Each structure stands twice: as structure tokens, then as C-alpha cells.
Coordinates of C-alpha atoms and ligand atoms in Angstrom, one line a residue:
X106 CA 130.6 67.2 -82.1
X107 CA 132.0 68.9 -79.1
X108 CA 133.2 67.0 -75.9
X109 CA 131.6 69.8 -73.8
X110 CA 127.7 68.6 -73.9
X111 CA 125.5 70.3 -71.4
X112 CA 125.3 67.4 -69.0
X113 CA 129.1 67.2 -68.9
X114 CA 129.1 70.7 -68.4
X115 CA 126.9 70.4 -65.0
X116 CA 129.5 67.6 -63.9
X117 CA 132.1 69.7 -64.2
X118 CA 130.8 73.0 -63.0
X119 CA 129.9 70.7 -59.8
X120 CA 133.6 70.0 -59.1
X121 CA 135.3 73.1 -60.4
X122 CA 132.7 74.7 -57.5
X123 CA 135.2 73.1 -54.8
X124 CA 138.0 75.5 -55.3
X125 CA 138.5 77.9 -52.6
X126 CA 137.5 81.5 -53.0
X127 CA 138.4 84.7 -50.7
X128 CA 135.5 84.5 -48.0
X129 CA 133.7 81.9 -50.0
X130 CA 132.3 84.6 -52.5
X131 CA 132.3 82.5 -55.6
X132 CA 133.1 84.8 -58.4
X133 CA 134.0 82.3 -60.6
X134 CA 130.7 81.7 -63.7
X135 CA 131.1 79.9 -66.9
X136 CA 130.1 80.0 -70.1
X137 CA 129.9 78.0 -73.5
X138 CA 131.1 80.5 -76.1
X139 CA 131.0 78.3 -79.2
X140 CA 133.4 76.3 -81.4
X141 CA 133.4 73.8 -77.9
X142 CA 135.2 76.7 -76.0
X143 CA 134.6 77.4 -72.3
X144 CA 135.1 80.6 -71.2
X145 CA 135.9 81.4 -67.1
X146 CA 133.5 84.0 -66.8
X147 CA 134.0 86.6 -63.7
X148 CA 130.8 87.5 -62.0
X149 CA 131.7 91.4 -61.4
X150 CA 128.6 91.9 -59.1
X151 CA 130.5 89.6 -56.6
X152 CA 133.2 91.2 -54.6
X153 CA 135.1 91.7 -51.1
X154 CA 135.8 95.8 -51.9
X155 CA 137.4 96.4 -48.3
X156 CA 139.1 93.1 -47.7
X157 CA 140.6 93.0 -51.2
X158 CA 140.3 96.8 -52.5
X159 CA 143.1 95.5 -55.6
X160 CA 140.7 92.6 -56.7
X161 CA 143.6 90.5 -56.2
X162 CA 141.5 88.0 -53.8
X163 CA 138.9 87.7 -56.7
X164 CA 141.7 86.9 -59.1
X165 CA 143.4 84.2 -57.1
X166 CA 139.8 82.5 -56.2
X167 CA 139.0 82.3 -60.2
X168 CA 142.4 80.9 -60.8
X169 CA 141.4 78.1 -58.2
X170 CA 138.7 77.8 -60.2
X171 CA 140.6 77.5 -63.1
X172 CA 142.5 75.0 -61.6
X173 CA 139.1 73.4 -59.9
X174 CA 138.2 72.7 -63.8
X175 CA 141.5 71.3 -65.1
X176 CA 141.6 68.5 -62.2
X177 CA 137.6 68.2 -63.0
X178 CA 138.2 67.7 -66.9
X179 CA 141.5 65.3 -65.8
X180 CA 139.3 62.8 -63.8
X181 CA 137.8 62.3 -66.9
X182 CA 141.1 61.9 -69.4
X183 CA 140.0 65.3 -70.2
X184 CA 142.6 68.4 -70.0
X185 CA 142.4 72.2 -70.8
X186 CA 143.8 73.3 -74.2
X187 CA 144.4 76.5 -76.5
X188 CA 143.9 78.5 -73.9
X189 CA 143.5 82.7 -74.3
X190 CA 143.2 85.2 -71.5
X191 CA 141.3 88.2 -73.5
X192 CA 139.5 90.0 -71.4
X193 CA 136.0 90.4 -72.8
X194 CA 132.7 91.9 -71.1
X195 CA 129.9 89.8 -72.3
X196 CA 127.7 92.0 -70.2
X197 CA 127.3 95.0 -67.8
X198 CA 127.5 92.4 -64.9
X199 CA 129.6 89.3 -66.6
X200 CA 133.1 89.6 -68.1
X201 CA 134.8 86.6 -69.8
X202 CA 138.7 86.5 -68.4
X203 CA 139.6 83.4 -70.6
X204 CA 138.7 80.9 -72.8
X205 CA 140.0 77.4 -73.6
X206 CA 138.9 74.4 -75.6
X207 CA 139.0 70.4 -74.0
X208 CA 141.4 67.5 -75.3
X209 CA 141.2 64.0 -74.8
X210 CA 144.2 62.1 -73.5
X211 CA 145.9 62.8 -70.4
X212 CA 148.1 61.7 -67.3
X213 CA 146.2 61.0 -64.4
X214 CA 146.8 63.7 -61.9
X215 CA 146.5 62.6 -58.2
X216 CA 145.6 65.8 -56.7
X217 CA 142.1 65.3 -58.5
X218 CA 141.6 63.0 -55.9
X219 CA 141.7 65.8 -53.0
X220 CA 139.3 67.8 -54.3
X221 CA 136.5 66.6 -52.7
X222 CA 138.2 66.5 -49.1
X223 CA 139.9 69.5 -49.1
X224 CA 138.1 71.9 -47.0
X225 CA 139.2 75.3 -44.8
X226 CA 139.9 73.7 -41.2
X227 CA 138.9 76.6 -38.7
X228 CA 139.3 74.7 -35.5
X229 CA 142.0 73.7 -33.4
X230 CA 144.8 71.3 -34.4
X231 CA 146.0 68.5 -32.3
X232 CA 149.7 67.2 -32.1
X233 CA 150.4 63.5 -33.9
X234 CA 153.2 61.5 -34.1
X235 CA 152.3 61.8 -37.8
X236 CA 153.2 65.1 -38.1
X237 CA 156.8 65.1 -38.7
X238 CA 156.2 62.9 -42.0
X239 CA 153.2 64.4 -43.3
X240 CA 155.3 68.2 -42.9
X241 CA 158.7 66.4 -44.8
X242 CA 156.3 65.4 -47.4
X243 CA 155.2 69.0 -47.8
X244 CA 158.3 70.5 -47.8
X245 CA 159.4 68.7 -50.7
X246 CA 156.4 70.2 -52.4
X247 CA 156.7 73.3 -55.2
X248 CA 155.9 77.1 -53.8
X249 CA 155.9 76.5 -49.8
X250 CA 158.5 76.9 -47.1
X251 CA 156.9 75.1 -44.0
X252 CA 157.9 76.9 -40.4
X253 CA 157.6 74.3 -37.8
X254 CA 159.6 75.7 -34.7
X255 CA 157.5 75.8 -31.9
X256 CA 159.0 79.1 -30.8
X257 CA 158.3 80.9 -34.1
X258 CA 154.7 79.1 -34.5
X259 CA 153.8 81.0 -31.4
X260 CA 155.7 84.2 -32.2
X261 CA 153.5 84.0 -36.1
X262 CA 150.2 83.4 -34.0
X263 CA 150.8 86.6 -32.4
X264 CA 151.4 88.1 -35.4
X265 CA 148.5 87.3 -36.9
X266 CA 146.5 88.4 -34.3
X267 CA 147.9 91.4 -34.6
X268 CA 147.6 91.7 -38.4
X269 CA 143.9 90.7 -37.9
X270 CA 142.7 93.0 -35.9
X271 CA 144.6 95.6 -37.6
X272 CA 142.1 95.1 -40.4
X273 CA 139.1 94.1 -37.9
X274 CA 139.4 98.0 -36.7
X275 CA 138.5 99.2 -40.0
X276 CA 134.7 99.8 -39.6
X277 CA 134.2 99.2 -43.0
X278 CA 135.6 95.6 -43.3
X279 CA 133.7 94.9 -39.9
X280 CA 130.8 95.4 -42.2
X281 CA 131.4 93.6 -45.3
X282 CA 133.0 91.0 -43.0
X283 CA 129.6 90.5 -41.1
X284 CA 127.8 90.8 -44.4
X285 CA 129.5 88.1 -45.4
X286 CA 129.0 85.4 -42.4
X287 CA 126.1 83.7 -42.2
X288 CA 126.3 83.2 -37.9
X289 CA 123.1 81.4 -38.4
X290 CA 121.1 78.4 -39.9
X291 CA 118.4 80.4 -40.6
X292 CA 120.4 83.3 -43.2
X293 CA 118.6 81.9 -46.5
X294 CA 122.4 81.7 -48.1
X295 CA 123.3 79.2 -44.9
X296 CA 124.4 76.4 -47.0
X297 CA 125.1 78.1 -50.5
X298 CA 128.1 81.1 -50.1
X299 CA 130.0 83.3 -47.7
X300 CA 131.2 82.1 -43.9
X301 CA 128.7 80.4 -41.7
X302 CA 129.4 78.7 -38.1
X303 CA 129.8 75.2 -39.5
X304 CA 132.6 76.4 -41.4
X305 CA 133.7 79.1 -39.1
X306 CA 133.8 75.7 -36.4
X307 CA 131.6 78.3 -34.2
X308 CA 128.7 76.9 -31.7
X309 CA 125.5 78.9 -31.5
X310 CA 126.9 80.8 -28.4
X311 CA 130.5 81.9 -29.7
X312 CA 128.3 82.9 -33.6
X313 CA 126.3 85.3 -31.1
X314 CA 129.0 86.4 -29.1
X315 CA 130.8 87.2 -32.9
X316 CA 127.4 88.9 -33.8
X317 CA 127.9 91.7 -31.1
X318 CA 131.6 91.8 -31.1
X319 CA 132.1 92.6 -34.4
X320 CA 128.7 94.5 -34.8
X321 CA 127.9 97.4 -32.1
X322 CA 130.1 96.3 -28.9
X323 CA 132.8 96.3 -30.9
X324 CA 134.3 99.9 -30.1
X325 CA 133.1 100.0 -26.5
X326 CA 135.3 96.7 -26.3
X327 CA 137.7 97.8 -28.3
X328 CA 137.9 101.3 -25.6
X329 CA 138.3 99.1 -22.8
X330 CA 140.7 96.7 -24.6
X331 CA 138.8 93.5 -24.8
X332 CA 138.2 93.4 -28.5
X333 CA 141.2 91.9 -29.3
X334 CA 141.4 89.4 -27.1
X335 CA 138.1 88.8 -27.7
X336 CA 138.6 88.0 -31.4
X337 CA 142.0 86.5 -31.4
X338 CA 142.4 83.0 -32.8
X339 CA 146.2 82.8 -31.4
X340 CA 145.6 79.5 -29.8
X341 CA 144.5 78.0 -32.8
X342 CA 147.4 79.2 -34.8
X343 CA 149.6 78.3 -32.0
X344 CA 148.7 74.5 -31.8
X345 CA 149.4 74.2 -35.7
X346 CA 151.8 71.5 -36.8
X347 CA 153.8 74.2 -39.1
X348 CA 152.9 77.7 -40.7
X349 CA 153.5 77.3 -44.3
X350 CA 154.4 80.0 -46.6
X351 CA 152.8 79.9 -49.7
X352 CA 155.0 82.3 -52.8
X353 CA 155.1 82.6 -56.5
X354 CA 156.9 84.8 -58.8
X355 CA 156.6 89.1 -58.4
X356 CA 154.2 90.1 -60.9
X357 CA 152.7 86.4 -62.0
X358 CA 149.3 86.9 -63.6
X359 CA 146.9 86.3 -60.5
X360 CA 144.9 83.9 -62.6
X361 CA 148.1 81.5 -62.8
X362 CA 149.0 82.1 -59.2
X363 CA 145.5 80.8 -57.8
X364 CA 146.0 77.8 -59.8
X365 CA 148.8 76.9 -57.4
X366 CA 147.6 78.5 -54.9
X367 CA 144.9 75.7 -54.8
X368 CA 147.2 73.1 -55.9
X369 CA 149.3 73.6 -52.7
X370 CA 146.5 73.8 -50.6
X371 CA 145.6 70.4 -52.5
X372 CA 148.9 69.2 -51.5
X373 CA 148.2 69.5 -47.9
X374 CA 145.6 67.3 -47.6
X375 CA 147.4 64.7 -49.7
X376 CA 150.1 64.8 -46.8
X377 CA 147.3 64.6 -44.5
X378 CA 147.1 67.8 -43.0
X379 CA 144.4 70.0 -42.5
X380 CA 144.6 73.8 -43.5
X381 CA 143.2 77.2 -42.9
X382 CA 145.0 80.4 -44.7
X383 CA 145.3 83.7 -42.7
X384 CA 145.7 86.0 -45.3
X385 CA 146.1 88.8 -42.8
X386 CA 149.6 87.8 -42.5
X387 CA 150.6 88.3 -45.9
X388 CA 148.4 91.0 -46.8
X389 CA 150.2 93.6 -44.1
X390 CA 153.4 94.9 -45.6
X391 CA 155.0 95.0 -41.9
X392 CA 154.2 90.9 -40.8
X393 CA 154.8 90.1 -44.9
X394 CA 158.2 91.2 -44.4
X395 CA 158.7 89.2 -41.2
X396 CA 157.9 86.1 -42.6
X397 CA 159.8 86.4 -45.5
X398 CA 162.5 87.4 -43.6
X399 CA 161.8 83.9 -41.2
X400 CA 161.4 81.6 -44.3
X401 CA 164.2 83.0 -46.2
X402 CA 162.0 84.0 -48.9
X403 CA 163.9 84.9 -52.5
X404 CA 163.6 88.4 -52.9
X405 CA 161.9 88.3 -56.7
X406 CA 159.1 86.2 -55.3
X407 CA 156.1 87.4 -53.3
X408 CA 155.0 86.1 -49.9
X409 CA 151.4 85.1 -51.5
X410 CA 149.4 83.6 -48.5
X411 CA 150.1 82.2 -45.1
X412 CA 148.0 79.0 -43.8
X413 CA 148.0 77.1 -40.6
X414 CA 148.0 73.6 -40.8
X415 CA 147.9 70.2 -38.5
X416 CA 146.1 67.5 -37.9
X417 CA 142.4 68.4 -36.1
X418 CA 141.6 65.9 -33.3
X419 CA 139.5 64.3 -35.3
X420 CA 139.2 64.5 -39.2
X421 CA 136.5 66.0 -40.1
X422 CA 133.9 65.2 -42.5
X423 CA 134.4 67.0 -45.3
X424 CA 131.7 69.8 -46.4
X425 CA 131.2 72.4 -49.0
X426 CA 128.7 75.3 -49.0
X427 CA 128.3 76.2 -53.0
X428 CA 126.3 78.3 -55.1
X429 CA 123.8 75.7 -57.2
X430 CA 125.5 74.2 -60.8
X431 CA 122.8 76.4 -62.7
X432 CA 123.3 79.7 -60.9
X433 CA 126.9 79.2 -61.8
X434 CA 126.6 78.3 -65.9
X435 CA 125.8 81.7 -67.3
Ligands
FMN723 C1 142.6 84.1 -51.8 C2 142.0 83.5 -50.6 C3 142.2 84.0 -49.4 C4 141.6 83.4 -48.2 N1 141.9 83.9 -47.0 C5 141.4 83.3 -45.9 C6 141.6 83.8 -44.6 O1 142.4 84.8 -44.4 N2 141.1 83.2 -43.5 C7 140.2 82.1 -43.6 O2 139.8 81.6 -42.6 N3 140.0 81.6 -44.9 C8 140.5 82.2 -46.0 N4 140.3 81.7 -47.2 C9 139.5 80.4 -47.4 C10 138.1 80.7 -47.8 O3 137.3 81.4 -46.9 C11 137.5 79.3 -48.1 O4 138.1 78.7 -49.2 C12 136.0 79.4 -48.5 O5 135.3 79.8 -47.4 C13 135.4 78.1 -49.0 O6 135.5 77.1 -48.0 P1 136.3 75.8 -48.1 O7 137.8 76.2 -48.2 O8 136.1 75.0 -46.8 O9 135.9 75.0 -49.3 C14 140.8 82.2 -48.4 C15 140.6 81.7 -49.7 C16 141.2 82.3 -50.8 C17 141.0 81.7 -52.1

């Protein structure tokens, strides 16, 4: 009989859901394909064209899925075996990237036990005496290079202003940005995908104000110069504990690099830090080359992903805005 029963399916799907995914799209489906395989199934109807035009995003986010289902099956001595990444359409819409089959027997892993905190931390970060500790403990970690210099911490939050609104001028990602964001309670995907203002750690005013600014004010603002002000999150970046610089390998499978990708971000909140990427950063060739440069970055790996992280004034409670289990079992 296969481990894999239906209900044990559900379980999993329920955790696996907790990885992160570019602009909380959830790509990631799954599928039972026989013989007690599960296949990672990519949802090709879900995408971020403009912010991600290589699918690169997409990749990552199902390889934090990926990852999201090892640490699920590991909680229960379970782990991922015989693993194949064939490409496959199953479908017009579905396409199965890989398939794998579940041992029994296996090393506890402790990051299974971040999963459920781990969350994007969109507010501001407060200084702690704790820091110092928690960023030693990172450091020590596989794949990041943390930046703690006050000086460059501010120079980076100017950067990443900069990179962002680079990409905020674009009309386009405006649009799919604002398509994505759900600036209030009443949007009927509120609680299930994409950014709303709990997540975004907006109030009702500033989710308003983020309405108009990025919607039709935005180029008479931008004209008169206030757009970028207006949307900069420099202060945030600036009161971080450290920027950390996530890299892997040039030309890893992007599957393979969201796994750690995920794990890393896991790694933070197991140091006690809070975390929020800015992808902006790495994503323009100009700032990507700045940072390496900063964070002496070998040159035959790539500068994956940036995040800010710190200790927010007060933890918060951890919350996740998911697709339901059966949407996501195809
Ligand atoms: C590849 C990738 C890139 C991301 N880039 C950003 C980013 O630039 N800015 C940001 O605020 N969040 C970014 N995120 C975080 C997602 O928006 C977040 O994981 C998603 O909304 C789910 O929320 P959670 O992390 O709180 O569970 C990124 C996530 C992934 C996987």
C-alpha cells in the first residue's frame, strides 16, 4: 500500500502551502501520478509576466514548495525519494515539473519547526541587544553573506528605493502589481493569495493612499516628483539589523535554488530575525553588481535575492493567506 493516502496527502499539501512564492501567487499544484509518486505540478495559468518576464520567480516559488513538502513529509519520519525532473504537460493548463516517491526513516530536521512562523515581515524593524547574536548565528549559515554596517545598510536602502521604483515606472508592472494586492478586506481573494494590507503591514489610510499612487496619480506625482518619495520604503530597510545576500551557483536549476532559497529564509527565523526580500535589488543588473561587489560575492555564483531583516518591535503573530488544500491537489 502506498504511504501517500489521500488524507496524508491534505496534511501535507496544508504545510507545503507555507512556502514563500513571488507576490504570493502560488503556482505550486500537486498530483498523485501512480505507483505512490507525487508529482509538483506547475499551475501555468498562474504568473507575474512583468515582474518576472524569465519565469524565474515561478521557478524559485515551486522549489520552495518543493522544499515546503520535504520538511512536511520530515515531520513525519517521512523524506522525498527517486526523484525525476521530466517535464510533462498533463494538461493545456497543468504541467508536471517532477515527480518523486516517499521513504520512511529519517533525521529529524529542525528547520521543520520554522515553517509555521516564518512569514514576510513588511514593517519596520526595531534595534535589540539580541541582534549581534542572532546575525553571528546567520552568518555561519550556507548561501548568505549578512551586511550589517550601518553606513552601507543606509546606502542599500537607497538603493533599493531606487531599484524599486525603477520597476514601479513601468506602467505595466503598476498594473499587474495592483492586480495582485488585495488593499482591501473586502477583495473576495482577501485571505487566500496575492498581497493584502495585513501582509503589506498597511492601515486602511496608507492601502488607499497606495490605491491612487500606484493607480492614476501616479504619473502626475511622478511629473512633480512625489512618486518616489511617496512609495519609498527606505526607512524600513534602513532600521534593518543586517541586509543579507542570498547566492547559489550560476546556472543551478531554479527548482534546486528555491529549495534554499526557503531554507535560508527558514534559517532566519531560527536566529530570531524577521525577514522581508527586496528582490528589486538583485533583479537590476546595475544595484546586483553593487552588492556583490559589497559582499564580496565569488564570481561563479549569482547574487539570487536580497532580504532585510531585524527584529520588529514586537513579534508578530504569525499569519498565512493560502489558496484552500483542495484547490491546490489537482
Ligand atoms: C522569489 C520570491 C521573490 C520575492 N520577492 C519579494 C519582494 O521583492 N518583496 C516582498 O515584499 N516580498 C517578496 N517575496 C515574498 C512573497 O511576497 C511572500 O513570500 C508571499 O507574499 C507569501 O507571504 P509570506 O512570506 O508571509 O508567507 C518574494 C518571494 C519569493 C518566493
Amino acid at each position: 500500500m502506498s504511504i501517500l493516502t489521500p488524507d496524508l496527502l491534505r496534511e501535507l499539501v496544508a504545510e507545503a502551502r507555507l512556502a514563500p512564492s513571488v507576490h504570493n501567487i502560488q503556482p505550486t499544484r500537486w498530483r498523485l501520478v501512480g505507483d505512490g509518486r507525487l508529482a509538483l505540478v506547475d499551475d501555468t495559468a498562474v504568473r507575474a509576466p512583468v515582474a518576472d518576464p524569465a519565469g524565474h520567480d515561478v521557478l524559485v516559488s515551486h522549489g520552495a514548495a518543493l522544499e515546503g513538502m520535504s520538511l512536511a513529509l520530515n515531520r513525519r519520519g517521512l523524506a522525498i525519494t527517486a526523484m525525476t525532473t521530466i517535464e510533462q504537460p498533463l494538461s493545456p493548463r497543468f504541467a508536471a515539473l517532477c515527480s518523486f516517491a516517499v521513504r520512511e526513516g529519517v533525521a529529524r530536521d529542525p528547520l521543520a519547526d520554522h515553517v509555521a512562523r516564518r512569514m514576510s515581515w513588511r514593517g519596520k524593524f526595531a534595534g535589540s541587544p539580541d541582534d549581534a547574536a542572532a546575525l553571528a548565528q546567520l552568518a555561519a549559515c550556507d548561501n548568505v553573506t549578512c551586511l550589517s554596517d550601518r553606513e552601507a545598510i543606509a546606502e542599500i536602502a537607497g538603493w533599493a528605493d531606487q531599484a524599486e521604483f525603477s520597476f514601479v515606472r513601468g506602467d505595466d508592472y503598476r498594473h499587474e502589481l495592483l492586480d495582485w494586492m488585495r488593499l482591501s478586506p473586502s477583495h473576495p481573494r482577501y485571505l487566500q493569495d496575492g498581497l493584502n494590507r495585513d501582509a503589506l503591514a498597511m492601515n486602511a489610510v496608507e492601502a488607499t493612499a497606495a490605491r491612487f499612487v500606484l493607480g492614476g496619480l501616479f504619473k502626475p506625482l511622478d511629473r512633480l516628483g512625489l512618486a518616489s518619495s511617496l512609495l519609498a520604503d527606505g526607512a524600513k530597510t534602513a532600521s534593518a539589523a543586517a541586509v543579507v545576500l542570498f547566492s547559489r551557483p550560476i546556472g543551478e536549476d531554479p527548482l534546486t535554488t528555491g529549495r534554499h532559497f526557503y531554507r535560508a529564509w527558514l534559517q532566519i527565523d531560527q536566529a530570531g530575525l524577521a525577514a522581508c526580500p527586496i528582490s528589486a535589488l538583485a533583479d537590476h543588473p546595475d544595484f546586483n553588481e553593487r552588492l556583490r561587489r559589497l559582499g564580496k560575492i565569488d564570481a561563479d555564483v549569482r547574487l539570487v535575492n536580497v532580504f532585510r531583516v531585524g527584529r520588529p518591535a514586537k513579534m508578530p503573530k504569525p499569519r498565512h493567506f493560502r489558496l484552500p488544500v483542495e484547490r491546490l491537489i489537482v
